[in-house]
Coordinates of C-alpha atoms in Angstrom, one line a residue:
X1 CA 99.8 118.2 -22.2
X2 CA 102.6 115.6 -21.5
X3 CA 103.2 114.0 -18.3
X4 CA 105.7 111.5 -17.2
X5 CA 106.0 110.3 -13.6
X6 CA 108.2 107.6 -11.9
X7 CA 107.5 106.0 -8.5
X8 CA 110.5 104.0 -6.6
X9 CA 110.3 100.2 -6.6
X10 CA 109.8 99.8 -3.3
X11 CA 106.5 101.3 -2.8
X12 CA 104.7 97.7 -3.7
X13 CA 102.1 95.6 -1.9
X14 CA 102.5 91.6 -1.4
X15 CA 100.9 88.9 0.1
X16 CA 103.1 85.9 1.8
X17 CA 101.4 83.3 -0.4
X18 CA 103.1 83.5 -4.3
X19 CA 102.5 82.2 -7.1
X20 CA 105.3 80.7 -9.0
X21 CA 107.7 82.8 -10.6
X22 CA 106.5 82.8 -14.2
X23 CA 110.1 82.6 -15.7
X24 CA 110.2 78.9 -13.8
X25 CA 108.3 75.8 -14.9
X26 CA 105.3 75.6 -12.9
X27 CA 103.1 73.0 -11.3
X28 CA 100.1 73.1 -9.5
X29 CA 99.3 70.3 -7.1
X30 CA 95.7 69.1 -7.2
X31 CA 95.4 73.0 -8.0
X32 CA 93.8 72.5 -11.3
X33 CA 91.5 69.7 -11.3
X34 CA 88.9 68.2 -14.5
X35 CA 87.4 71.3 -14.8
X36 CA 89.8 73.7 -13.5
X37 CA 90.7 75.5 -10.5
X38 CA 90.5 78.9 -8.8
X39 CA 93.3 80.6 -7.2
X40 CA 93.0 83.6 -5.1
X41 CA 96.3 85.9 -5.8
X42 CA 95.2 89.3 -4.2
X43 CA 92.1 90.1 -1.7
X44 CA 92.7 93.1 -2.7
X45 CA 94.9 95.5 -4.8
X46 CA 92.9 98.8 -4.2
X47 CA 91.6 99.2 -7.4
X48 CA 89.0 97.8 -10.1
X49 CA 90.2 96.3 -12.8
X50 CA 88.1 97.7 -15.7
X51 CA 90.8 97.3 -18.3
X52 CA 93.9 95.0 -18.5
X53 CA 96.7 93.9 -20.9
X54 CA 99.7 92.0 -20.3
X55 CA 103.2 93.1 -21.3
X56 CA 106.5 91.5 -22.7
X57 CA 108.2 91.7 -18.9
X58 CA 105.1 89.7 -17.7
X59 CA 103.7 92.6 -15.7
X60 CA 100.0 93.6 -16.3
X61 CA 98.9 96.6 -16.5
X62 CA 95.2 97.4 -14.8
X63 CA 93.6 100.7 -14.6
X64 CA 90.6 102.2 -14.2
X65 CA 88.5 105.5 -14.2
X66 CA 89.3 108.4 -12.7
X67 CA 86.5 110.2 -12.3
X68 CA 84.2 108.7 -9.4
X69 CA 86.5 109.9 -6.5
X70 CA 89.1 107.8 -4.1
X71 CA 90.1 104.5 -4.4
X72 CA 91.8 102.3 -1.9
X73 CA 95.3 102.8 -3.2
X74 CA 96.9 105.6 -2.2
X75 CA 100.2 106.8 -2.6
X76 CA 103.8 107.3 -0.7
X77 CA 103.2 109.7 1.6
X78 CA 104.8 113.3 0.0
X79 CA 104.0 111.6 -3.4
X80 CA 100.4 112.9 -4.2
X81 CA 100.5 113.4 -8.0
X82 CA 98.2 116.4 -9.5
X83 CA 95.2 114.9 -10.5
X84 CA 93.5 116.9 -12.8
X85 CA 90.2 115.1 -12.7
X86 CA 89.5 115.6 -9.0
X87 CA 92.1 117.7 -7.5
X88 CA 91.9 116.2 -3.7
X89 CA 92.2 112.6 -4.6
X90 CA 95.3 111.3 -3.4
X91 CA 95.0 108.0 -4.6
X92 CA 95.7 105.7 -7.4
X93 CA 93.1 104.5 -10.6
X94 CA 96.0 102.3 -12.1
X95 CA 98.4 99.8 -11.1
X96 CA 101.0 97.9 -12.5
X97 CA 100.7 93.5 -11.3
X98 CA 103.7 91.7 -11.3
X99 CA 102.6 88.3 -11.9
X100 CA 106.1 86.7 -10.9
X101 CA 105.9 87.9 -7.3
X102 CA 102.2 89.0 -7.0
X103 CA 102.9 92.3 -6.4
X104 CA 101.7 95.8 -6.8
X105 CA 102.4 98.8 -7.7
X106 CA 100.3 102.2 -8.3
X107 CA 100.7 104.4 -11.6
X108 CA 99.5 107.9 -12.1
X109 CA 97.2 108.5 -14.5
X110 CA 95.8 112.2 -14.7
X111 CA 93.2 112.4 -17.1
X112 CA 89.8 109.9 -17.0
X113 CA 90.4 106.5 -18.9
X114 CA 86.5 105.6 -18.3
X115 CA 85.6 102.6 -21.1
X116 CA 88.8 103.8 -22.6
X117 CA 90.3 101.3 -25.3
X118 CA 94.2 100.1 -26.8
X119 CA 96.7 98.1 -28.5
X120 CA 100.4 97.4 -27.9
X121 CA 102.6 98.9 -30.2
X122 CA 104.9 96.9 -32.2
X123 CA 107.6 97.9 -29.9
X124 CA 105.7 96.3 -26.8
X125 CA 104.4 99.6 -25.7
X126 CA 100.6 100.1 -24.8
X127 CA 99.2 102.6 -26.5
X128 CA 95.9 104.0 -24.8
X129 CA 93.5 105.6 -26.2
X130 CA 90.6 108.0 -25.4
X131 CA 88.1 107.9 -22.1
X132 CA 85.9 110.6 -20.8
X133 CA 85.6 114.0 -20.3
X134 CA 89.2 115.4 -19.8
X135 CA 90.5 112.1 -21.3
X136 CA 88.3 111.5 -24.3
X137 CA 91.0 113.0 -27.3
X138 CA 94.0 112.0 -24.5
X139 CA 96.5 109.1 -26.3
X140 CA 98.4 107.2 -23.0
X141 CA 101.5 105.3 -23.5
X142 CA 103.3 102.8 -21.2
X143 CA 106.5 101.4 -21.5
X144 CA 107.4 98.4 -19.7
X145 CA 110.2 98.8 -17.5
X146 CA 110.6 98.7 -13.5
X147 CA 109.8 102.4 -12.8
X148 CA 107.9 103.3 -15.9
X149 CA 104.6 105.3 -15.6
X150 CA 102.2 106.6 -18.1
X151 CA 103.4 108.8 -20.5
X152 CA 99.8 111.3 -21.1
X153 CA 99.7 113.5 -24.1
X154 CA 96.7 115.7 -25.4
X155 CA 94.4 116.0 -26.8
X156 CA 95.7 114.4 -29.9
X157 CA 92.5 112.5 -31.1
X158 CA 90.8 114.2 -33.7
X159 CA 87.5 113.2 -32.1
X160 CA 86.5 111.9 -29.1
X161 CA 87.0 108.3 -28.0
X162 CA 84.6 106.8 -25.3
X163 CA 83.6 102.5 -25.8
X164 CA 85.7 102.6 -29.1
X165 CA 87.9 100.0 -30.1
X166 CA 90.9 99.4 -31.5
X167 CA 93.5 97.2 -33.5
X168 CA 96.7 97.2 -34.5
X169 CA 98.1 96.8 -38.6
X170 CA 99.9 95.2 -40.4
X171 CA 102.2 98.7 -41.2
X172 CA 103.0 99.4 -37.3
X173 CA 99.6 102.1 -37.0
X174 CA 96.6 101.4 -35.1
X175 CA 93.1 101.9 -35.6
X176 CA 90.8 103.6 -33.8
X177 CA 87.3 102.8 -34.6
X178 CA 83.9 104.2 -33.0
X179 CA 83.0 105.4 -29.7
X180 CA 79.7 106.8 -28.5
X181 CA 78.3 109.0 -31.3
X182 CA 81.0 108.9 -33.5
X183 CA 80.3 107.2 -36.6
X184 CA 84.2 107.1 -37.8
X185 CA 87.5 106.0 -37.1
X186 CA 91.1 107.6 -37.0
X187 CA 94.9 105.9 -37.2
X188 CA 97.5 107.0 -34.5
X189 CA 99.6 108.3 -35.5
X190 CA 97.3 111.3 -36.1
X191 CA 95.5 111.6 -39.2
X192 CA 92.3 112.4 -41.0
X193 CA 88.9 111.4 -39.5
X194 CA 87.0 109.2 -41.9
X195 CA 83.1 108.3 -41.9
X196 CA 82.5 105.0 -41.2
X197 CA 78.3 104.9 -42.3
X198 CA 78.3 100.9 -41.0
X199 CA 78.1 102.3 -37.3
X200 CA 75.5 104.8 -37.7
X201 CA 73.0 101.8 -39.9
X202 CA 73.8 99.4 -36.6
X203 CA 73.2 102.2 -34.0
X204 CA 69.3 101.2 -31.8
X205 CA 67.4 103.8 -31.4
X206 CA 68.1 104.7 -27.5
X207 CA 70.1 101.6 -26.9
X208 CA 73.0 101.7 -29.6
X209 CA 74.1 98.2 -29.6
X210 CA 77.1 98.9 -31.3
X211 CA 79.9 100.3 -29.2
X212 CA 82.8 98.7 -28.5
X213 CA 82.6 96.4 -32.2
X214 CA 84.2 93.4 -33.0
X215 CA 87.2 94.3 -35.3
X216 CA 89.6 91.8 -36.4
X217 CA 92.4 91.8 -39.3
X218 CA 91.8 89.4 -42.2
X219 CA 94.6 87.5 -43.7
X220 CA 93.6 89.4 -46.8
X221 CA 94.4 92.6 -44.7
X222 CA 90.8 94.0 -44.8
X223 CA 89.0 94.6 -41.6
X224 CA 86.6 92.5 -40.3
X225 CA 83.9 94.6 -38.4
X226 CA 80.8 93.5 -36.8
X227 CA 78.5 95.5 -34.5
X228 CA 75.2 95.1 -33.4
X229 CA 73.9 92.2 -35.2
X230 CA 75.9 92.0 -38.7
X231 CA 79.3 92.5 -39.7
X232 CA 81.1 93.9 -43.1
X233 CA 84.6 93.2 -44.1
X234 CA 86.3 96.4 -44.6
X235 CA 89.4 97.7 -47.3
X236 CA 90.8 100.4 -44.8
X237 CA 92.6 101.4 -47.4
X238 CA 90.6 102.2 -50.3
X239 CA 88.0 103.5 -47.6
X240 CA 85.1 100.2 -49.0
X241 CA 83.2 97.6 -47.7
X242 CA 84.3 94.3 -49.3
X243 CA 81.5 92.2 -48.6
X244 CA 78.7 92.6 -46.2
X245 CA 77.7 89.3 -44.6
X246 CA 74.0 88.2 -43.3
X247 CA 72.7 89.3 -39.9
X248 CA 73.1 86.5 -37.4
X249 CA 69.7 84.3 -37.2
X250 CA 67.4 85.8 -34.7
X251 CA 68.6 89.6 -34.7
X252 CA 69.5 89.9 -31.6
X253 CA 72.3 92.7 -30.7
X254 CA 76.0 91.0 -29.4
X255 CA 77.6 94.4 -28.7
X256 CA 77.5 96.8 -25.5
X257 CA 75.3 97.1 -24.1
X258 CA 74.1 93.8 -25.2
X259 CA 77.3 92.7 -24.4
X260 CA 78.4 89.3 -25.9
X261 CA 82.0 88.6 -27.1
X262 CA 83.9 87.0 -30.1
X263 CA 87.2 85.7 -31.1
X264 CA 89.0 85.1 -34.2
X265 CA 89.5 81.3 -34.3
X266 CA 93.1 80.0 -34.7
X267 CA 94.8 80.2 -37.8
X268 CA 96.3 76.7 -39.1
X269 CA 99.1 77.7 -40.8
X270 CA 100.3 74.0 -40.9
X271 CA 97.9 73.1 -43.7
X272 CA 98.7 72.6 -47.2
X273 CA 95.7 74.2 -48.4
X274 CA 93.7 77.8 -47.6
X275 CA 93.9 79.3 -44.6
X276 CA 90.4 79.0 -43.4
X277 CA 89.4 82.1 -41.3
X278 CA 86.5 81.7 -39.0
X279 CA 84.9 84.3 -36.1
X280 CA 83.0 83.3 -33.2
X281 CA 80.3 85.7 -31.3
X282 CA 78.5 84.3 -28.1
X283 CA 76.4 85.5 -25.9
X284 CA 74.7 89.1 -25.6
X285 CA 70.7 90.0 -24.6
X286 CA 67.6 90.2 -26.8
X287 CA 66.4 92.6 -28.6
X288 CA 64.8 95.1 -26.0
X289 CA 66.5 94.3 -22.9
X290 CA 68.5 97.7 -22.5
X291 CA 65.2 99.3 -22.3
X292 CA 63.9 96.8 -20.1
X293 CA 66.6 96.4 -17.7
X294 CA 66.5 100.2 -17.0
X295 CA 62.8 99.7 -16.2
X296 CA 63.7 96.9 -13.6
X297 CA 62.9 94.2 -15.9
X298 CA 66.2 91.4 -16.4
X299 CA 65.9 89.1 -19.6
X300 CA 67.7 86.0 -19.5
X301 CA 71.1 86.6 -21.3
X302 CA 71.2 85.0 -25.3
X303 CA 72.9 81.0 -24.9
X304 CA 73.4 81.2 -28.3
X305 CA 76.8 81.4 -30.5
X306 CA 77.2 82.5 -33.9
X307 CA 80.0 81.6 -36.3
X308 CA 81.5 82.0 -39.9
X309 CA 83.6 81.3 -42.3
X310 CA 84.9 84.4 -43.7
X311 CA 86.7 82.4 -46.1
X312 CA 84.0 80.8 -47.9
X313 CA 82.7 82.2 -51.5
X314 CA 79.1 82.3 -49.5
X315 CA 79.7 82.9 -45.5
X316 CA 76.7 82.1 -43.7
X317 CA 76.2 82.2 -39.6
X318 CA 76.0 78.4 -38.0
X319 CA 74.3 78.7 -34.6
X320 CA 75.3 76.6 -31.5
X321 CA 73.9 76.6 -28.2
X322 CA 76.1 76.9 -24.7
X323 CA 75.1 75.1 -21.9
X324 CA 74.7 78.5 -20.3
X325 CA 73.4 81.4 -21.0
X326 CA 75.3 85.2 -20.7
X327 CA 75.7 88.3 -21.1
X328 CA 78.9 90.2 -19.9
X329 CA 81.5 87.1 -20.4
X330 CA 84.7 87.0 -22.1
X331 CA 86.3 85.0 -24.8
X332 CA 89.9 84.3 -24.4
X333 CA 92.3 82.0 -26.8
X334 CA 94.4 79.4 -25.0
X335 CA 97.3 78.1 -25.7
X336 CA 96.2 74.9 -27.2
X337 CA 93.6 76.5 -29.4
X338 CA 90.8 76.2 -27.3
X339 CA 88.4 78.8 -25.7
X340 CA 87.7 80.0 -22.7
X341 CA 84.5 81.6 -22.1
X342 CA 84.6 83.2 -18.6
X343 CA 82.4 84.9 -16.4
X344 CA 79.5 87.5 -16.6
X345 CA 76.0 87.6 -15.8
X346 CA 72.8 85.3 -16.6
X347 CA 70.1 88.1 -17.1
X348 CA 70.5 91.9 -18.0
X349 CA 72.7 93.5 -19.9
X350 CA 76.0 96.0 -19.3
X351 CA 76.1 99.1 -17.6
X352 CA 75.5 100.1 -14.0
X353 CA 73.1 98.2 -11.7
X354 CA 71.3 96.5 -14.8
X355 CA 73.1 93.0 -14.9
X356 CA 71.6 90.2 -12.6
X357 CA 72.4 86.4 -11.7
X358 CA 76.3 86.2 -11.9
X359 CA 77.6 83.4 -14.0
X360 CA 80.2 82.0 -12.1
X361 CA 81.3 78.3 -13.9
X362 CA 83.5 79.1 -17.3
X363 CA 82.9 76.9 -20.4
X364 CA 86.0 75.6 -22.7
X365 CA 84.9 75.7 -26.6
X366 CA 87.0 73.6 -28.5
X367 CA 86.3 75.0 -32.1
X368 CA 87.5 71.3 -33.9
X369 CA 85.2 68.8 -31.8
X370 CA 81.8 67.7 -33.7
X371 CA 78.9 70.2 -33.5
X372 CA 77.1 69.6 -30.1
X373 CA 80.5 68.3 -28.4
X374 CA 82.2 71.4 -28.4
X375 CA 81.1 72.5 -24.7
X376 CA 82.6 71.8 -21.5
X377 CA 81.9 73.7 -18.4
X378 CA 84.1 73.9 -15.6
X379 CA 84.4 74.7 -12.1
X380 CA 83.0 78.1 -10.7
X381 CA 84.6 80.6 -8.8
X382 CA 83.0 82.1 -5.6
X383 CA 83.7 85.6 -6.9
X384 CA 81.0 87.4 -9.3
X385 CA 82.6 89.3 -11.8
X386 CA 80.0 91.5 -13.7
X387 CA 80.1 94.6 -15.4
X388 CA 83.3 96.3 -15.4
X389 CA 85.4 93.0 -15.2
X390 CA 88.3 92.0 -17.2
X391 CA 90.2 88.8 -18.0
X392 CA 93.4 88.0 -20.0
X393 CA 96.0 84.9 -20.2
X394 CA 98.8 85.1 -18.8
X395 CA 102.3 83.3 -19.8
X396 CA 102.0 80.4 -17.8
X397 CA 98.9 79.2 -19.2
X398 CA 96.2 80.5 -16.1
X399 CA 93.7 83.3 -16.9
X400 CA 93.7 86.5 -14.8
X401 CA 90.3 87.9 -13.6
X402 CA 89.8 91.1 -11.9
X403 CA 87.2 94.0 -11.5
X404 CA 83.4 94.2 -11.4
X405 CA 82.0 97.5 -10.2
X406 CA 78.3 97.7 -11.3
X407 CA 78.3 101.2 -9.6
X408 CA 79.1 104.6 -10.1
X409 CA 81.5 104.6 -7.3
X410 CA 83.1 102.2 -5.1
X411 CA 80.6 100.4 -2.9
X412 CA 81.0 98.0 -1.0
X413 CA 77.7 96.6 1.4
X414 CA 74.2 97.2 0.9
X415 CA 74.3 96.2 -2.5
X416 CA 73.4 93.2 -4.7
X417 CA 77.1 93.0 -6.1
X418 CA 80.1 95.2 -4.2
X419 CA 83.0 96.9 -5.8
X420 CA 84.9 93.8 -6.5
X421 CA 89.1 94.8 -5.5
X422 CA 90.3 91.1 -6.1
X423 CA 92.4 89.9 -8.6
X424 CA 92.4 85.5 -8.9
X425 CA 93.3 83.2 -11.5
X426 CA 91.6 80.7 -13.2
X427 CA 93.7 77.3 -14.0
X428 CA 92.8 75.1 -16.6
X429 CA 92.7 71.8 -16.1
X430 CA 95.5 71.8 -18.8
X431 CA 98.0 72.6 -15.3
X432 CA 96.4 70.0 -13.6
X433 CA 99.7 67.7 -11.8
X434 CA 98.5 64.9 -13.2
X435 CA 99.8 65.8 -16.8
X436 CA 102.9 67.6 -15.5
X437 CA 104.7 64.7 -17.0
X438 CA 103.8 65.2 -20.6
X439 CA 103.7 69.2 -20.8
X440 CA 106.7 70.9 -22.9
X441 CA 109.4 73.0 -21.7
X442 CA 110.7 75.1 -24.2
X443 CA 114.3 75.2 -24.2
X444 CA 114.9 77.3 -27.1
X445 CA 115.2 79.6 -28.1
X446 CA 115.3 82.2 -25.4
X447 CA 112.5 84.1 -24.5
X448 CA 113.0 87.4 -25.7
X449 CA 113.8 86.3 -28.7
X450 CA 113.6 88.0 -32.3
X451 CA 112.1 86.3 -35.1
X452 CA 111.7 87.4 -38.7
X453 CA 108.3 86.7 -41.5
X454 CA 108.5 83.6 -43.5
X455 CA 111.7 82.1 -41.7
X456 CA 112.3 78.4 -40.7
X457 CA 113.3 78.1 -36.7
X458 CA 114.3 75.3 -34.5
X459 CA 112.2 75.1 -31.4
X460 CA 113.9 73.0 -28.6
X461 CA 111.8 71.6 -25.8
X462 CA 111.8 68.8 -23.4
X463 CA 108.8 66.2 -22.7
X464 CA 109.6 63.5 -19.5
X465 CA 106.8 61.1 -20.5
X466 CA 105.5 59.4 -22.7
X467 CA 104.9 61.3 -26.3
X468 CA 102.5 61.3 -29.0
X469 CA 104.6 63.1 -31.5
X470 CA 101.6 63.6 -34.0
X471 CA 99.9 65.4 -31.1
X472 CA 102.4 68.8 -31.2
X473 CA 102.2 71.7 -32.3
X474 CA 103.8 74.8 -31.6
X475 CA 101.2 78.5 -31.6
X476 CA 101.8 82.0 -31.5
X477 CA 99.3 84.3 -29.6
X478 CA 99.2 88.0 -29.5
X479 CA 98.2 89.3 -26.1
X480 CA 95.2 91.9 -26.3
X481 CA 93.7 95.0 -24.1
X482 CA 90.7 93.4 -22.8
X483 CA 87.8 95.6 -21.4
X484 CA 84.1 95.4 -22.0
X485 CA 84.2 91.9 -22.7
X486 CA 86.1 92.1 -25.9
X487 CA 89.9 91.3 -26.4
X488 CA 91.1 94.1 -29.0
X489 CA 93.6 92.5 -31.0
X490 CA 93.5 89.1 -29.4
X491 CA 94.8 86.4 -32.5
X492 CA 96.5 82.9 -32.5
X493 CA 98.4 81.2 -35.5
X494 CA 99.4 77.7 -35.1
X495 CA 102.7 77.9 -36.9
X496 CA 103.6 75.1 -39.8
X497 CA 105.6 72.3 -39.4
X498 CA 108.8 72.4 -41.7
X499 CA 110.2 68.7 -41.1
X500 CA 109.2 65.8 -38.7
X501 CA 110.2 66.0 -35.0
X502 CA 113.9 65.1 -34.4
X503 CA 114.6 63.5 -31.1
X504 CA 117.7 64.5 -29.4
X505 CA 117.7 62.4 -26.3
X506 CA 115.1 60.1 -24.0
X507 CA 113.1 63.3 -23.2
X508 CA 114.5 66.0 -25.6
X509 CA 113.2 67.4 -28.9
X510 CA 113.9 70.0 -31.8
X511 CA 111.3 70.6 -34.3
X512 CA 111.5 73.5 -37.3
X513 CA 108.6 75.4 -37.7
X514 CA 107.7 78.0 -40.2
X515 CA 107.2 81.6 -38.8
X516 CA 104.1 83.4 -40.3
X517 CA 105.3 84.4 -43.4
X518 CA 103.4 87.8 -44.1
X519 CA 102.3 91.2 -42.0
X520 CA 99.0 90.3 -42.8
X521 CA 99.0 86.8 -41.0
X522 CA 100.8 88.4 -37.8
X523 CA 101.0 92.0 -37.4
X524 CA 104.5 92.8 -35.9
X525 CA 105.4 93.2 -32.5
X526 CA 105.3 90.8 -29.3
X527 CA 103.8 87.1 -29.2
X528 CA 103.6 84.7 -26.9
X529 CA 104.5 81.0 -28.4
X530 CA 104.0 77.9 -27.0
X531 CA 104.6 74.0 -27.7
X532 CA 101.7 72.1 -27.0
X533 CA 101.1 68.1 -26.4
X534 CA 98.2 66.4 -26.3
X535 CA 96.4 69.7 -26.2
X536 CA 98.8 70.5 -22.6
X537 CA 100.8 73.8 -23.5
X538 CA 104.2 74.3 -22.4
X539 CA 104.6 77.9 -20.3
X540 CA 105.3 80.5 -22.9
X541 CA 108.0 82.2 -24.6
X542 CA 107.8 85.7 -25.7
X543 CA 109.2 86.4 -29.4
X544 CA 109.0 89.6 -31.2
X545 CA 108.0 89.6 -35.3
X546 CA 108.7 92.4 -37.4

């Protein structure tokens, strides 16, 4: 099977109210105050946004499954693709968001992308991977460009993909590791299934615990791989496990349908030393609480956060506690090196009707305060976003939440949490109008621009008031597919300083900066990099490494 479909331009959806165009400087006035601020961008865009990822054009592309009947996107009249999944359905499960003009537009998508997973390609395509039914061996490709649609060839998965994960290498492959009752992983391009005996030891008994794992790329280009409870780091290569580290203090699961989340902490390039490499896991439900919630018991979420040092000769777990508990919410890297942990529930645990008490205040981590300072929480939204809801960061800084559809189908009254259609944006306080005056503008180099490994560049930029020069620092960030509350491929580097700043003018700047210098430290393909000051980052620039 292979499918390729293109819709005319003009057959998008708007609202009169836009945002910024995201190729401008932007400012917010009294929009993002302490703590943040909420922006609604869409009441509705006709679908649920169960999986996300953001593109080099800055367009976003959200989709969800296929499989539980109509939508409330439909089509051009005369322009009813055939859906193979439920032949009458005449509307759209995808949709490409322009985030420039907050518009819309739907996609075709024939075969069932249901707790699907993916990774963009080092040539900015999305590759897409796996689903249900029809759609679990089915590999999905999308190629930014104005009338682009999914590209659908299968099946080409050697086995069946459904709440997998995967991650992109340092040789231009990608991984694709797990999935309900497969205890292996595979490379796309297509080629041999290997066992991978870590997921069946971290699979409960009638809970599992260990889908969608945590799976990030070591400078030492081994895999780090935790599910459940514990976490290995793993030679792909050579087909070993490196090192198995200790199970995180108290046992309890972090993976769906436990559902925590977990970054890999910036990497400081700009030391003269090591690299230290550190993960982060918060959040997730207590042992028992699948079982529980099914039964119509709801355990308060885990407000707990685990992290390591993979780098150290003994890695142990340090445990913190968030000012609020949850289970469902997603950890994004911003620009300034900070997280952002974002939405969720407070009791429960994924899947459908079994989370309760939506969590609706986010909480900044900022990994280099003192233990016990690291906390902030912000201002809430009015919107619950539970299971099925997404998040990602877009290029001007805000964070773009969507979906939440605890249900089998689309429902919307006589139910604790309706099919939630609404896209919004989170802004941190970071856009706040009060520090307009000392946020960057990049001025170059272009965005769109090449860059290769281990290469000294001159970034430009502008700054109107008054500068701490010891305060910047420029950062790279590769953009992840977020679903399931886990950001596959989600990294930040902050890049080294190769000489001190050199003013220009009152208000302009050049400063050199080191590019990563190995595959290992920054797989190739698309980043976003930004200058930040006084922890305010500058809207983004896309480069491409490699």
């Amino acid at each position: 099977m292979s499918r390729t479909r293109e819709l005319p331009l003009l057959f998008c959806f708007t609202v009169f109210t836009l945002v910024p165009p995201c190729h401008h400087p932007i400012t917010f006035a009294a929009a993002a105050p302490i703590g943040g601020g909420w922006q609604l961008l869409q009441k509705s865009i006709g679908i649920s946004a169960m999986h996300m990822q953001l593109l080099y054009d800055d367009r976003v592309v959200i989709f969800d499954r296929t499989d539980f009947g109509k939508s409330n996107l439909s089509f051009p009249p005369g322009q009813c693709p055939n859906v193979t999944t439920i032949p009458s359905d005449c509307t759209a499960h995808s949709a490409e968001y322009n985030v420039a003009t907050n518009t819309y537009r739907p996609l075709v998508v024939h075969t069932d992308t249901w707790c699907s997973s993916g990774a963009l390609a080092p040539d900015g395509r999305l590759i897409q991977t796996g689903g249900f039914a029809d759609g679990e061996r089915v590999v999905r490709i999308f190629k930014p460009c104005d009338t682009c649609d999914w590209q659908e060839t299968g099946p080409v998965l050697l086995a069946p993909r459904w709440y997998a994960t995967n991650h992109f290498l340092p040789d231009g492959r990608m991984i694709i590791i797990g999935g309900r009752g497969q205890f292996n992983y595979e490379y796309y391009p297509k080629s041999t299934l290997f066992d991978f005996p870590f997921l069946a030891q971290t699979s409960d008994p009638n809970a599992e615990n260990n889908l969608y794992p945590f799976v990030f790329l070591h400078i030492d280009g081994h895999l780090f791989v935790f599910a459940n409870n514990r976490a290995i780091l793993y030679d792909y290569t050579k087909r070993v496990v490196v090192q198995t580290y200790p199970t995180i203090p108290g046992g309890d699961p972090r993976c769906y349908p436990s559902t925590g989340s977990a970054v890999l902490l910036p990497l400081n390039l700009n030391v003269a030393g090591p690299i230290a490499v550190e993960v982060l896991v918060c959040g997730g439900a207590p042992s028992g609480s699948f079982r529980k919630a099914t039964r119509g018991k709801f355990v308060g979420a885990l407000n707990t956060c685990a992290r390591i040092k993979i780098t150290d000769s003994n890695p142990q777990w340090s445990m913190e506690t968030m000012p609020l508990a949850r289970v469902m919410g997603d950890m994004l890297l911003l620009p300034n090196g900070n997280v952002i942990i974002i939405k969720g529930a407070a009791k429960g645990v994924a899947g459908w009707e079994l989370g309760r008490d939506p969590v609706l205040n986010p909480v900044i981590y900022k990994p280099h305060n003192r233990t016990r300072s690291r906390f902030e929480v912000e201002n809430p939204s009015t919107i619950p976003r539970m299971y099925h809801s997404t998040a990602i960061l877009l290029r001007d800084g805000r964070i773009l939440v969507g979906g939440s559809n605890p249900h089998d189908k689309y429902m919307f009254s006589g139910v604790l949490y309706p099919t939630e259609l609404s896209l919004e944006a989170y802004l941190p306080s970071y856009l706040d109008s009060s520090v307009s005056r000392i946020r960057p503008i990049i001025t170059s180099p272009a965005s769109q621009s090449k860059i290769a490994y281990g290469k000294s560049i001159t970034i430009g930029f502008t700054i109107v008031g008054r500068t701490k020069l010891s305060t910047i620092k420029v950062t790279m960030i590769a953009p992840p597919f977020n679903t399931h509350s886990f950001s596959q491929s989600q990294r930040l580097l902050v890049l080294k300083r190769a000489n001190t700043l050199k003013r220009i003018s009152k208000s302009e700047y050049e400063l050199q900066v080191t590019t990563p210098s190995s595959l290992n430290l920054a797989p190739p393909g698309y980043y976003l990099l930004f200058v930040v000051h006084q922890d305010v980052p500058s809207e983004g620039i896309w480069v491409q490494i490699g």
